């Protein structure tokens, strides 16, 4: 009755609706346990795991109880890197879900069976490295951090505006590499602001470990907003 385009759109809408219902349940489960979740987004190699490696010891030192869920198509490398901090870690390999290039709410629901949320303050969920579909899947998070490496150039916010528009905090990562690159940091800031004037933007490099205090303050704001 309808042409293919319209039919396809309604299928996608239904998938997202079903996802959003489970996402709302996930959010409720987290809140009942006193935890809040942060969805970590970014391209492959942007430094999502490296950012967590810097953040987690800092947050632990400041009295926060942290857990992490990792989404990858294959491999448990990221989970191994974080397990040295003795925090609860769960790895979702999306290979089991057909090699999905994003996390969805049902996958997180399943991961909750393997992680004790009671007593956690913040649950980081590192999404699959991808700037496209993770943007539209609510997984039950309370806030989103997008990690963008300076090595990706200045135009990513303009090419992938949706994910930037649906992000609360952008971490411009690897700023220590700037002297070696022909990249304009001011233009990166300007392009982010041009698609999302409200999000907070922080510069970061694992080498200098700067701005972790601002990340902590941002997390506290998300926590308060939740309550
Ligand atoms: Mg990673
Ligand atoms: Zn995808």
JSON list of C-alpha atoms and ligand atoms in Angstrom, two decimals:
[
{"chain": "A", "resi": 1, "resn": "UNK", "atom": "CA", "xyz": [0.00, 0.00, 0.00]},
{"chain": "A", "resi": 2, "resn": "UNK", "atom": "CA", "xyz": [2.78, 2.40, 0.78]},
{"chain": "A", "resi": 3, "resn": "UNK", "atom": "CA", "xyz": [5.97, 2.80, -1.12]},
{"chain": "A", "resi": 4, "resn": "UNK", "atom": "CA", "xyz": [9.11, 1.24, 0.25]},
{"chain": "A", "resi": 5, "resn": "UNK", "atom": "CA", "xyz": [10.45, 4.44, 1.73]},
{"chain": "A", "resi": 6, "resn": "UNK", "atom": "CA", "xyz": [7.39, 4.99, 3.93]},
{"chain": "A", "resi": 7, "resn": "UNK", "atom": "CA", "xyz": [7.25, 1.32, 5.01]},
{"chain": "A", "resi": 8, "resn": "UNK", "atom": "CA", "xyz": [10.92, 1.40, 5.99]},
{"chain": "A", "resi": 9, "resn": "UNK", "atom": "CA", "xyz": [10.46, 4.55, 8.02]},
{"chain": "A", "resi": 10, "resn": "UNK", "atom": "CA", "xyz": [7.61, 2.99, 10.02]},
{"chain": "A", "resi": 11, "resn": "UNK", "atom": "CA", "xyz": [9.73, -0.13, 10.75]},
{"chain": "A", "resi": 12, "resn": "UNK", "atom": "CA", "xyz": [12.58, 2.03, 12.04]},
{"chain": "A", "resi": 13, "resn": "UNK", "atom": "CA", "xyz": [10.13, 4.08, 14.13]},
{"chain": "A", "resi": 14, "resn": "UNK", "atom": "CA", "xyz": [8.73, 0.89, 15.71]},
{"chain": "A", "resi": 15, "resn": "UNK", "atom": "CA", "xyz": [12.21, -0.45, 16.50]},
{"chain": "A", "resi": 16, "resn": "UNK", "atom": "CA", "xyz": [13.12, 2.82, 18.20]},
{"chain": "A", "resi": 17, "resn": "UNK", "atom": "CA", "xyz": [9.82, 2.90, 20.12]},
{"chain": "A", "resi": 18, "resn": "UNK", "atom": "CA", "xyz": [10.38, -0.64, 21.46]},
{"chain": "A", "resi": 19, "resn": "UNK", "atom": "CA", "xyz": [13.94, 0.33, 22.36]},
{"chain": "A", "resi": 20, "resn": "UNK", "atom": "CA", "xyz": [12.81, 3.48, 24.18]},
{"chain": "A", "resi": 21, "resn": "UNK", "atom": "CA", "xyz": [10.40, 1.50, 26.40]},
{"chain": "A", "resi": 22, "resn": "UNK", "atom": "CA", "xyz": [13.20, -0.79, 27.57]},
{"chain": "A", "resi": 23, "resn": "UNK", "atom": "CA", "xyz": [15.52, 2.21, 27.93]},
{"chain": "A", "resi": 24, "resn": "UNK", "atom": "CA", "xyz": [13.00, 3.77, 30.34]},
{"chain": "A", "resi": 25, "resn": "UNK", "atom": "CA", "xyz": [12.96, 0.51, 32.33]},
{"chain": "A", "resi": 26, "resn": "UNK", "atom": "CA", "xyz": [16.77, 0.52, 32.44]},
{"chain": "A", "resi": 27, "resn": "UNK", "atom": "CA", "xyz": [16.76, 4.08, 33.75]},
{"chain": "A", "resi": 28, "resn": "UNK", "atom": "CA", "xyz": [14.26, 3.11, 36.45]},
{"chain": "A", "resi": 29, "resn": "UNK", "atom": "CA", "xyz": [16.35, 0.06, 37.47]},
{"chain": "A", "resi": 30, "resn": "UNK", "atom": "CA", "xyz": [19.42, 2.28, 37.77]},
{"chain": "A", "resi": 31, "resn": "UNK", "atom": "CA", "xyz": [17.61, 4.91, 39.81]},
{"chain": "A", "resi": 32, "resn": "UNK", "atom": "CA", "xyz": [16.10, 2.29, 42.12]},
{"chain": "A", "resi": 33, "resn": "UNK", "atom": "CA", "xyz": [19.68, 1.16, 42.83]},
{"chain": "A", "resi": 34, "resn": "UNK", "atom": "CA", "xyz": [20.83, 4.75, 43.38]},
{"chain": "A", "resi": 35, "resn": "UNK", "atom": "CA", "xyz": [23.05, 4.71, 40.29]},
{"chain": "A", "resi": 36, "resn": "UNK", "atom": "CA", "xyz": [23.17, 6.89, 37.21]},
{"chain": "A", "resi": 37, "resn": "UNK", "atom": "CA", "xyz": [24.55, 5.94, 33.80]},
{"chain": "A", "resi": 38, "resn": "UNK", "atom": "CA", "xyz": [26.75, 7.78, 31.33]},
{"chain": "A", "resi": 39, "resn": "UNK", "atom": "CA", "xyz": [26.82, 6.71, 27.68]},
{"chain": "A", "resi": 40, "resn": "UNK", "atom": "CA", "xyz": [30.35, 7.17, 26.25]},
{"chain": "A", "resi": 41, "resn": "UNK", "atom": "CA", "xyz": [30.32, 7.77, 22.52]},
{"chain": "A", "resi": 42, "resn": "UNK", "atom": "CA", "xyz": [32.95, 8.39, 19.86]},
{"chain": "A", "resi": 43, "resn": "UNK", "atom": "CA", "xyz": [34.77, 7.05, 16.79]},
{"chain": "A", "resi": 44, "resn": "UNK", "atom": "CA", "xyz": [37.01, 3.99, 16.99]},
{"chain": "A", "resi": 45, "resn": "UNK", "atom": "CA", "xyz": [40.37, 5.18, 18.36]},
{"chain": "A", "resi": 46, "resn": "UNK", "atom": "CA", "xyz": [39.04, 8.49, 19.72]},
{"chain": "A", "resi": 47, "resn": "UNK", "atom": "CA", "xyz": [40.28, 7.44, 23.17]},
{"chain": "A", "resi": 48, "resn": "UNK", "atom": "CA", "xyz": [37.05, 6.45, 24.95]},
{"chain": "A", "resi": 49, "resn": "UNK", "atom": "CA", "xyz": [38.75, 3.72, 26.98]},
{"chain": "A", "resi": 50, "resn": "UNK", "atom": "CA", "xyz": [41.84, 5.86, 27.61]},
{"chain": "A", "resi": 51, "resn": "UNK", "atom": "CA", "xyz": [39.57, 8.61, 28.93]},
{"chain": "A", "resi": 52, "resn": "UNK", "atom": "CA", "xyz": [37.95, 6.10, 31.31]},
{"chain": "A", "resi": 53, "resn": "UNK", "atom": "CA", "xyz": [41.41, 4.88, 32.38]},
{"chain": "A", "resi": 54, "resn": "UNK", "atom": "CA", "xyz": [42.16, 8.44, 33.48]},
{"chain": "A", "resi": 55, "resn": "UNK", "atom": "CA", "xyz": [38.73, 9.16, 34.95]},
{"chain": "A", "resi": 56, "resn": "UNK", "atom": "CA", "xyz": [38.13, 6.05, 37.01]},
{"chain": "A", "resi": 57, "resn": "UNK", "atom": "CA", "xyz": [41.06, 6.30, 39.47]},
{"chain": "A", "resi": 58, "resn": "UNK", "atom": "CA", "xyz": [40.27, 10.01, 39.92]},
{"chain": "A", "resi": 59, "resn": "UNK", "atom": "CA", "xyz": [36.60, 9.30, 40.68]},
{"chain": "A", "resi": 60, "resn": "UNK", "atom": "CA", "xyz": [37.48, 6.43, 43.03]},
{"chain": "A", "resi": 61, "resn": "UNK", "atom": "CA", "xyz": [39.87, 8.76, 44.88]},
{"chain": "A", "resi": 62, "resn": "UNK", "atom": "CA", "xyz": [36.96, 11.20, 45.24]},
{"chain": "A", "resi": 63, "resn": "UNK", "atom": "CA", "xyz": [34.73, 8.57, 46.82]},
{"chain": "A", "resi": 64, "resn": "UNK", "atom": "CA", "xyz": [32.54, 7.60, 43.87]},
{"chain": "A", "resi": 65, "resn": "UNK", "atom": "CA", "xyz": [31.73, 3.94, 43.25]},
{"chain": "A", "resi": 66, "resn": "UNK", "atom": "CA", "xyz": [32.11, 3.20, 39.57]},
{"chain": "A", "resi": 67, "resn": "UNK", "atom": "CA", "xyz": [31.12, 0.34, 37.25]},
{"chain": "A", "resi": 68, "resn": "UNK", "atom": "CA", "xyz": [31.61, -0.07, 33.51]},
{"chain": "A", "resi": 69, "resn": "UNK", "atom": "CA", "xyz": [29.81, -1.83, 30.67]},
{"chain": "A", "resi": 70, "resn": "UNK", "atom": "CA", "xyz": [31.76, -2.11, 27.42]},
{"chain": "A", "resi": 71, "resn": "UNK", "atom": "CA", "xyz": [30.23, -2.63, 24.02]},
{"chain": "A", "resi": 72, "resn": "UNK", "atom": "CA", "xyz": [32.44, -4.01, 21.28]},
{"chain": "A", "resi": 73, "resn": "UNK", "atom": "CA", "xyz": [31.73, -6.09, 18.22]},
{"chain": "A", "resi": 74, "resn": "UNK", "atom": "CA", "xyz": [34.47, -8.55, 19.25]},
{"chain": "A", "resi": 75, "resn": "UNK", "atom": "CA", "xyz": [37.35, -8.73, 21.83]},
{"chain": "A", "resi": 76, "resn": "UNK", "atom": "CA", "xyz": [37.43, -8.10, 25.57]},
{"chain": "A", "resi": 77, "resn": "UNK", "atom": "CA", "xyz": [40.50, -5.85, 25.40]},
{"chain": "A", "resi": 78, "resn": "UNK", "atom": "CA", "xyz": [38.82, -2.75, 26.84]},
{"chain": "A", "resi": 79, "resn": "UNK", "atom": "CA", "xyz": [37.31, -4.65, 29.77]},
{"chain": "A", "resi": 80, "resn": "UNK", "atom": "CA", "xyz": [40.74, -6.10, 30.59]},
{"chain": "A", "resi": 81, "resn": "UNK", "atom": "CA", "xyz": [42.29, -2.62, 30.59]},
{"chain": "A", "resi": 82, "resn": "UNK", "atom": "CA", "xyz": [39.73, -1.37, 33.12]},
{"chain": "A", "resi": 83, "resn": "UNK", "atom": "CA", "xyz": [39.59, -4.47, 35.34]},
{"chain": "A", "resi": 84, "resn": "UNK", "atom": "CA", "xyz": [42.96, -3.46, 36.90]},
{"chain": "A", "resi": 85, "resn": "UNK", "atom": "CA", "xyz": [41.04, -0.79, 38.85]},
{"chain": "A", "resi": 86, "resn": "UNK", "atom": "CA", "xyz": [39.04, -3.50, 40.63]},
{"chain": "A", "resi": 87, "resn": "UNK", "atom": "CA", "xyz": [35.71, -2.05, 39.59]},
{"chain": "A", "resi": 88, "resn": "UNK", "atom": "CA", "xyz": [32.80, -4.15, 38.29]},
{"chain": "A", "resi": 89, "resn": "UNK", "atom": "CA", "xyz": [33.19, -4.55, 34.53]},
{"chain": "A", "resi": 90, "resn": "UNK", "atom": "CA", "xyz": [30.91, -6.28, 32.02]},
{"chain": "A", "resi": 91, "resn": "UNK", "atom": "CA", "xyz": [31.74, -6.76, 28.37]},
{"chain": "A", "resi": 92, "resn": "UNK", "atom": "CA", "xyz": [28.98, -7.02, 25.79]},
{"chain": "A", "resi": 93, "resn": "UNK", "atom": "CA", "xyz": [30.20, -8.47, 22.53]},
{"chain": "A", "resi": 94, "resn": "UNK", "atom": "CA", "xyz": [27.65, -7.40, 19.96]},
{"chain": "A", "resi": 95, "resn": "UNK", "atom": "CA", "xyz": [28.85, -10.26, 17.74]},
{"chain": "A", "resi": 96, "resn": "UNK", "atom": "CA", "xyz": [26.28, -12.31, 19.69]},
{"chain": "A", "resi": 97, "resn": "UNK", "atom": "CA", "xyz": [23.60, -9.83, 18.58]},
{"chain": "A", "resi": 98, "resn": "UNK", "atom": "CA", "xyz": [24.53, -10.02, 14.89]},
{"chain": "A", "resi": 99, "resn": "UNK", "atom": "CA", "xyz": [27.62, -7.80, 15.19]},
{"chain": "A", "resi": 100, "resn": "UNK", "atom": "CA", "xyz": [25.58, -4.69, 15.90]},
{"chain": "A", "resi": 101, "resn": "UNK", "atom": "CA", "xyz": [27.46, -1.42, 15.39]},
{"chain": "A", "resi": 102, "resn": "UNK", "atom": "CA", "xyz": [25.72, 0.23, 18.37]},
{"chain": "A", "resi": 103, "resn": "UNK", "atom": "CA", "xyz": [24.40, -0.71, 21.80]},
{"chain": "A", "resi": 104, "resn": "UNK", "atom": "CA", "xyz": [20.66, -0.80, 22.36]},
{"chain": "A", "resi": 105, "resn": "UNK", "atom": "CA", "xyz": [18.51, -0.88, 25.49]},
{"chain": "A", "resi": 106, "resn": "UNK", "atom": "CA", "xyz": [17.83, -4.67, 25.47]},
{"chain": "A", "resi": 107, "resn": "UNK", "atom": "CA", "xyz": [21.60, -5.38, 25.42]},
{"chain": "A", "resi": 108, "resn": "UNK", "atom": "CA", "xyz": [22.05, -3.19, 28.52]},
{"chain": "A", "resi": 109, "resn": "UNK", "atom": "CA", "xyz": [19.08, -4.88, 30.19]},
{"chain": "A", "resi": 110, "resn": "UNK", "atom": "CA", "xyz": [20.87, -8.21, 29.64]},
{"chain": "A", "resi": 111, "resn": "UNK", "atom": "CA", "xyz": [24.15, -6.82, 31.00]},
{"chain": "A", "resi": 112, "resn": "UNK", "atom": "CA", "xyz": [22.37, -5.79, 34.23]},
{"chain": "A", "resi": 113, "resn": "UNK", "atom": "CA", "xyz": [22.11, -9.53, 35.01]},
{"chain": "A", "resi": 114, "resn": "UNK", "atom": "CA", "xyz": [25.89, -9.63, 35.28]},
{"chain": "A", "resi": 115, "resn": "UNK", "atom": "CA", "xyz": [26.63, -6.47, 37.25]},
{"chain": "A", "resi": 116, "resn": "UNK", "atom": "CA", "xyz": [25.59, -5.58, 40.78]},
{"chain": "A", "resi": 117, "resn": "UNK", "atom": "CA", "xyz": [24.18, -2.06, 40.54]},
{"chain": "A", "resi": 118, "resn": "UNK", "atom": "CA", "xyz": [23.52, -1.72, 44.27]},
{"chain": "A", "resi": 119, "resn": "UNK", "atom": "CA", "xyz": [26.04, 0.63, 45.82]},
{"chain": "A", "resi": 120, "resn": "UNK", "atom": "CA", "xyz": [27.22, 2.00, 42.47]},
{"chain": "A", "resi": 121, "resn": "UNK", "atom": "CA", "xyz": [27.16, 5.76, 41.95]},
{"chain": "A", "resi": 122, "resn": "UNK", "atom": "CA", "xyz": [28.06, 5.94, 38.29]},
{"chain": "A", "resi": 123, "resn": "UNK", "atom": "CA", "xyz": [27.84, 3.32, 35.58]},
{"chain": "A", "resi": 124, "resn": "UNK", "atom": "CA", "xyz": [29.84, 4.17, 32.47]},
{"chain": "A", "resi": 125, "resn": "UNK", "atom": "CA", "xyz": [28.67, 2.46, 29.30]},
{"chain": "A", "resi": 126, "resn": "UNK", "atom": "CA", "xyz": [31.27, 2.61, 26.53]},
{"chain": "A", "resi": 127, "resn": "UNK", "atom": "CA", "xyz": [29.36, 2.32, 23.27]},
{"chain": "A", "resi": 128, "resn": "UNK", "atom": "CA", "xyz": [30.62, 0.74, 20.04]},
{"chain": "A", "resi": 129, "resn": "UNK", "atom": "CA", "xyz": [33.01, 3.12, 18.22]},
{"chain": "A", "resi": 130, "resn": "UNK", "atom": "CA", "xyz": [30.74, 4.79, 15.68]},
{"chain": "A", "resi": 131, "resn": "UNK", "atom": "CA", "xyz": [29.41, 8.33, 15.15]},
{"chain": "A", "resi": 132, "resn": "UNK", "atom": "CA", "xyz": [26.17, 7.32, 13.41]},
{"chain": "A", "resi": 133, "resn": "UNK", "atom": "CA", "xyz": [23.58, 4.95, 14.94]},
{"chain": "A", "resi": 134, "resn": "UNK", "atom": "CA", "xyz": [24.63, 5.08, 18.64]},
{"chain": "A", "resi": 135, "resn": "UNK", "atom": "CA", "xyz": [23.25, 8.64, 18.46]},
{"chain": "A", "resi": 136, "resn": "UNK", "atom": "CA", "xyz": [19.62, 7.52, 18.09]},
{"chain": "A", "resi": 137, "resn": "UNK", "atom": "CA", "xyz": [19.53, 4.59, 20.55]},
{"chain": "A", "resi": 138, "resn": "UNK", "atom": "CA", "xyz": [18.57, 5.55, 24.09]},
{"chain": "A", "resi": 139, "resn": "UNK", "atom": "CA", "xyz": [20.06, 2.85, 26.34]},
{"chain": "A", "resi": 140, "resn": "UNK", "atom": "CA", "xyz": [18.69, 4.22, 29.61]},
{"chain": "A", "resi": 141, "resn": "UNK", "atom": "CA", "xyz": [21.51, 6.64, 30.33]},
{"chain": "A", "resi": 142, "resn": "UNK", "atom": "CA", "xyz": [21.26, 9.91, 32.26]},
{"chain": "A", "resi": 143, "resn": "UNK", "atom": "CA", "xyz": [23.96, 11.74, 30.32]},
{"chain": "A", "resi": 144, "resn": "UNK", "atom": "CA", "xyz": [26.20, 11.40, 27.30]},
{"chain": "A", "resi": 145, "resn": "UNK", "atom": "CA", "xyz": [29.89, 12.07, 26.83]},
{"chain": "A", "resi": 146, "resn": "UNK", "atom": "CA", "xyz": [31.29, 12.19, 23.30]},
{"chain": "A", "resi": 147, "resn": "UNK", "atom": "CA", "xyz": [35.05, 11.69, 23.02]},
{"chain": "A", "resi": 148, "resn": "UNK", "atom": "CA", "xyz": [36.48, 13.40, 19.93]},
{"chain": "A", "resi": 149, "resn": "UNK", "atom": "CA", "xyz": [40.20, 13.15, 19.14]},
{"chain": "A", "resi": 150, "resn": "UNK", "atom": "CA", "xyz": [41.98, 16.12, 17.57]},
{"chain": "A", "resi": 151, "resn": "UNK", "atom": "CA", "xyz": [43.42, 13.64, 15.06]},
{"chain": "A", "resi": 152, "resn": "UNK", "atom": "CA", "xyz": [39.90, 13.32, 13.57]},
{"chain": "A", "resi": 153, "resn": "UNK", "atom": "CA", "xyz": [40.13, 16.85, 12.17]},
{"chain": "A", "resi": 154, "resn": "UNK", "atom": "CA", "xyz": [37.77, 19.79, 12.56]},
{"chain": "A", "resi": 155, "resn": "UNK", "atom": "CA", "xyz": [34.75, 18.75, 10.54]},
{"chain": "A", "resi": 156, "resn": "UNK", "atom": "CA", "xyz": [33.28, 15.79, 12.46]},
{"chain": "A", "resi": 157, "resn": "UNK", "atom": "CA", "xyz": [30.58, 17.92, 14.20]},
{"chain": "A", "resi": 158, "resn": "UNK", "atom": "CA", "xyz": [29.43, 19.15, 10.78]},
{"chain": "A", "resi": 159, "resn": "UNK", "atom": "CA", "xyz": [29.48, 15.68, 9.19]},
{"chain": "A", "resi": 160, "resn": "UNK", "atom": "CA", "xyz": [27.80, 13.89, 12.13]},
{"chain": "A", "resi": 161, "resn": "UNK", "atom": "CA", "xyz": [25.65, 16.63, 13.69]},
{"chain": "A", "resi": 162, "resn": "UNK", "atom": "CA", "xyz": [23.03, 14.30, 15.26]},
{"chain": "A", "resi": 163, "resn": "UNK", "atom": "CA", "xyz": [25.42, 12.65, 17.69]},
{"chain": "A", "resi": 164, "resn": "UNK", "atom": "CA", "xyz": [26.85, 16.05, 18.68]},
{"chain": "A", "resi": 165, "resn": "UNK", "atom": "CA", "xyz": [23.35, 17.46, 19.15]},
{"chain": "A", "resi": 166, "resn": "UNK", "atom": "CA", "xyz": [22.44, 14.57, 21.47]},
{"chain": "A", "resi": 167, "resn": "UNK", "atom": "CA", "xyz": [25.52, 14.89, 23.67]},
{"chain": "A", "resi": 168, "resn": "UNK", "atom": "CA", "xyz": [25.86, 16.72, 27.00]},
{"chain": "A", "resi": 169, "resn": "UNK", "atom": "CA", "xyz": [29.65, 16.87, 27.23]},
{"chain": "A", "resi": 170, "resn": "UNK", "atom": "CA", "xyz": [32.28, 16.73, 24.48]},
{"chain": "A", "resi": 171, "resn": "UNK", "atom": "CA", "xyz": [35.81, 15.74, 25.45]},
{"chain": "A", "resi": 172, "resn": "UNK", "atom": "CA", "xyz": [38.31, 17.03, 22.89]},
{"chain": "A", "resi": 173, "resn": "UNK", "atom": "CA", "xyz": [40.94, 14.37, 23.40]},
{"chain": "A", "resi": 174, "resn": "UNK", "atom": "CA", "xyz": [44.68, 14.05, 22.68]},
{"chain": "A", "resi": 175, "resn": "UNK", "atom": "CA", "xyz": [45.27, 17.82, 22.73]},
{"chain": "A", "resi": 176, "resn": "UNK", "atom": "CA", "xyz": [48.92, 17.04, 23.56]},
{"chain": "A", "resi": 177, "resn": "UNK", "atom": "CA", "xyz": [49.30, 15.99, 19.89]},
{"chain": "A", "resi": 178, "resn": "UNK", "atom": "CA", "xyz": [48.31, 19.41, 18.54]},
{"chain": "A", "resi": 179, "resn": "UNK", "atom": "CA", "xyz": [51.89, 20.67, 17.99]},
{"chain": "A", "resi": 180, "resn": "UNK", "atom": "CA", "xyz": [52.38, 17.77, 15.55]},
{"chain": "A", "resi": 181, "resn": "UNK", "atom": "CA", "xyz": [49.15, 18.27, 13.62]},
{"chain": "A", "resi": 182, "resn": "UNK", "atom": "CA", "xyz": [47.80, 20.73, 11.13]},
{"chain": "A", "resi": 183, "resn": "UNK", "atom": "CA", "xyz": [44.53, 21.02, 13.04]},
{"chain": "A", "resi": 184, "resn": "UNK", "atom": "CA", "xyz": [42.77, 24.18, 14.22]},
{"chain": "A", "resi": 185, "resn": "UNK", "atom": "CA", "xyz": [41.54, 23.64, 17.81]},
{"chain": "A", "resi": 186, "resn": "UNK", "atom": "CA", "xyz": [39.47, 26.86, 17.79]},
{"chain": "A", "resi": 187, "resn": "UNK", "atom": "CA", "xyz": [37.67, 25.63, 14.68]},
{"chain": "A", "resi": 188, "resn": "UNK", "atom": "CA", "xyz": [36.83, 22.31, 16.43]},
{"chain": "A", "resi": 189, "resn": "UNK", "atom": "CA", "xyz": [35.27, 24.32, 19.29]},
{"chain": "A", "resi": 190, "resn": "UNK", "atom": "CA", "xyz": [33.42, 26.54, 16.83]},
{"chain": "A", "resi": 191, "resn": "UNK", "atom": "CA", "xyz": [32.04, 23.60, 14.85]},
{"chain": "A", "resi": 192, "resn": "UNK", "atom": "CA", "xyz": [30.81, 21.84, 18.01]},
{"chain": "A", "resi": 193, "resn": "UNK", "atom": "CA", "xyz": [29.07, 25.02, 19.17]},
{"chain": "A", "resi": 194, "resn": "UNK", "atom": "CA", "xyz": [27.54, 25.56, 15.74]},
{"chain": "A", "resi": 195, "resn": "UNK", "atom": "CA", "xyz": [25.59, 22.27, 16.01]},
{"chain": "A", "resi": 196, "resn": "UNK", "atom": "CA", "xyz": [25.05, 22.25, 19.80]},
{"chain": "A", "resi": 197, "resn": "UNK", "atom": "CA", "xyz": [25.41, 25.55, 21.60]},
{"chain": "A", "resi": 198, "resn": "UNK", "atom": "CA", "xyz": [24.37, 24.04, 24.96]},
{"chain": "A", "resi": 199, "resn": "UNK", "atom": "CA", "xyz": [26.82, 21.18, 25.47]},
{"chain": "A", "resi": 200, "resn": "UNK", "atom": "CA", "xyz": [29.85, 21.58, 27.68]},
{"chain": "A", "resi": 201, "resn": "UNK", "atom": "CA", "xyz": [33.24, 21.13, 26.00]},
{"chain": "A", "resi": 202, "resn": "UNK", "atom": "CA", "xyz": [36.46, 20.18, 27.77]},
{"chain": "A", "resi": 203, "resn": "UNK", "atom": "CA", "xyz": [39.95, 19.64, 26.41]},
{"chain": "A", "resi": 204, "resn": "UNK", "atom": "CA", "xyz": [41.74, 16.55, 27.60]},
{"chain": "A", "resi": 205, "resn": "UNK", "atom": "CA", "xyz": [44.92, 14.55, 27.20]},
{"chain": "A", "resi": 206, "resn": "UNK", "atom": "CA", "xyz": [45.82, 11.45, 29.12]},
{"chain": "A", "resi": 207, "resn": "UNK", "atom": "CA", "xyz": [49.40, 12.71, 29.30]},
{"chain": "A", "resi": 208, "resn": "UNK", "atom": "CA", "xyz": [48.52, 15.88, 31.19]},
{"chain": "A", "resi": 209, "resn": "UNK", "atom": "CA", "xyz": [45.38, 14.48, 32.84]},
{"chain": "A", "resi": 210, "resn": "UNK", "atom": "CA", "xyz": [43.86, 17.95, 32.93]},
{"chain": "A", "resi": 211, "resn": "UNK", "atom": "CA", "xyz": [40.21, 18.88, 33.47]},
{"chain": "A", "resi": 212, "resn": "UNK", "atom": "CA", "xyz": [39.30, 15.76, 35.47]},
{"chain": "A", "resi": 213, "resn": "UNK", "atom": "CA", "xyz": [37.99, 18.07, 38.21]},
{"chain": "A", "resi": 214, "resn": "UNK", "atom": "CA", "xyz": [35.60, 19.58, 35.64]},
{"chain": "A", "resi": 215, "resn": "UNK", "atom": "CA", "xyz": [34.48, 16.10, 34.59]},
{"chain": "A", "resi": 216, "resn": "UNK", "atom": "CA", "xyz": [33.74, 15.30, 38.24]},
{"chain": "A", "resi": 217, "resn": "UNK", "atom": "CA", "xyz": [31.74, 18.53, 38.61]},
{"chain": "A", "resi": 218, "resn": "UNK", "atom": "CA", "xyz": [29.82, 17.73, 35.43]},
{"chain": "A", "resi": 219, "resn": "UNK", "atom": "CA", "xyz": [28.99, 14.24, 36.78]},
{"chain": "A", "resi": 220, "resn": "UNK", "atom": "CA", "xyz": [27.74, 15.79, 40.03]},
{"chain": "A", "resi": 221, "resn": "UNK", "atom": "CA", "xyz": [25.45, 18.06, 38.00]},
{"chain": "A", "resi": 222, "resn": "UNK", "atom": "CA", "xyz": [24.03, 15.03, 36.13]},
{"chain": "A", "resi": 223, "resn": "UNK", "atom": "CA", "xyz": [23.55, 13.24, 39.44]},
{"chain": "A", "resi": 224, "resn": "UNK", "atom": "CA", "xyz": [21.63, 16.20, 40.90]},
{"chain": "A", "resi": 225, "resn": "UNK", "atom": "CA", "xyz": [19.52, 16.57, 37.77]},
{"chain": "A", "resi": 226, "resn": "UNK", "atom": "CA", "xyz": [18.59, 12.89, 38.11]},
{"chain": "A", "resi": 227, "resn": "UNK", "atom": "CA", "xyz": [17.25, 13.44, 41.65]},
{"chain": "B", "resi": 1, "resn": "LIG", "atom": "MG1", "xyz": [37.45, 1.38, 23.68]},
{"chain": "B", "resi": 2, "resn": "LIG", "atom": "ZN1", "xyz": [24.52, 0.58, 14.50]}
]
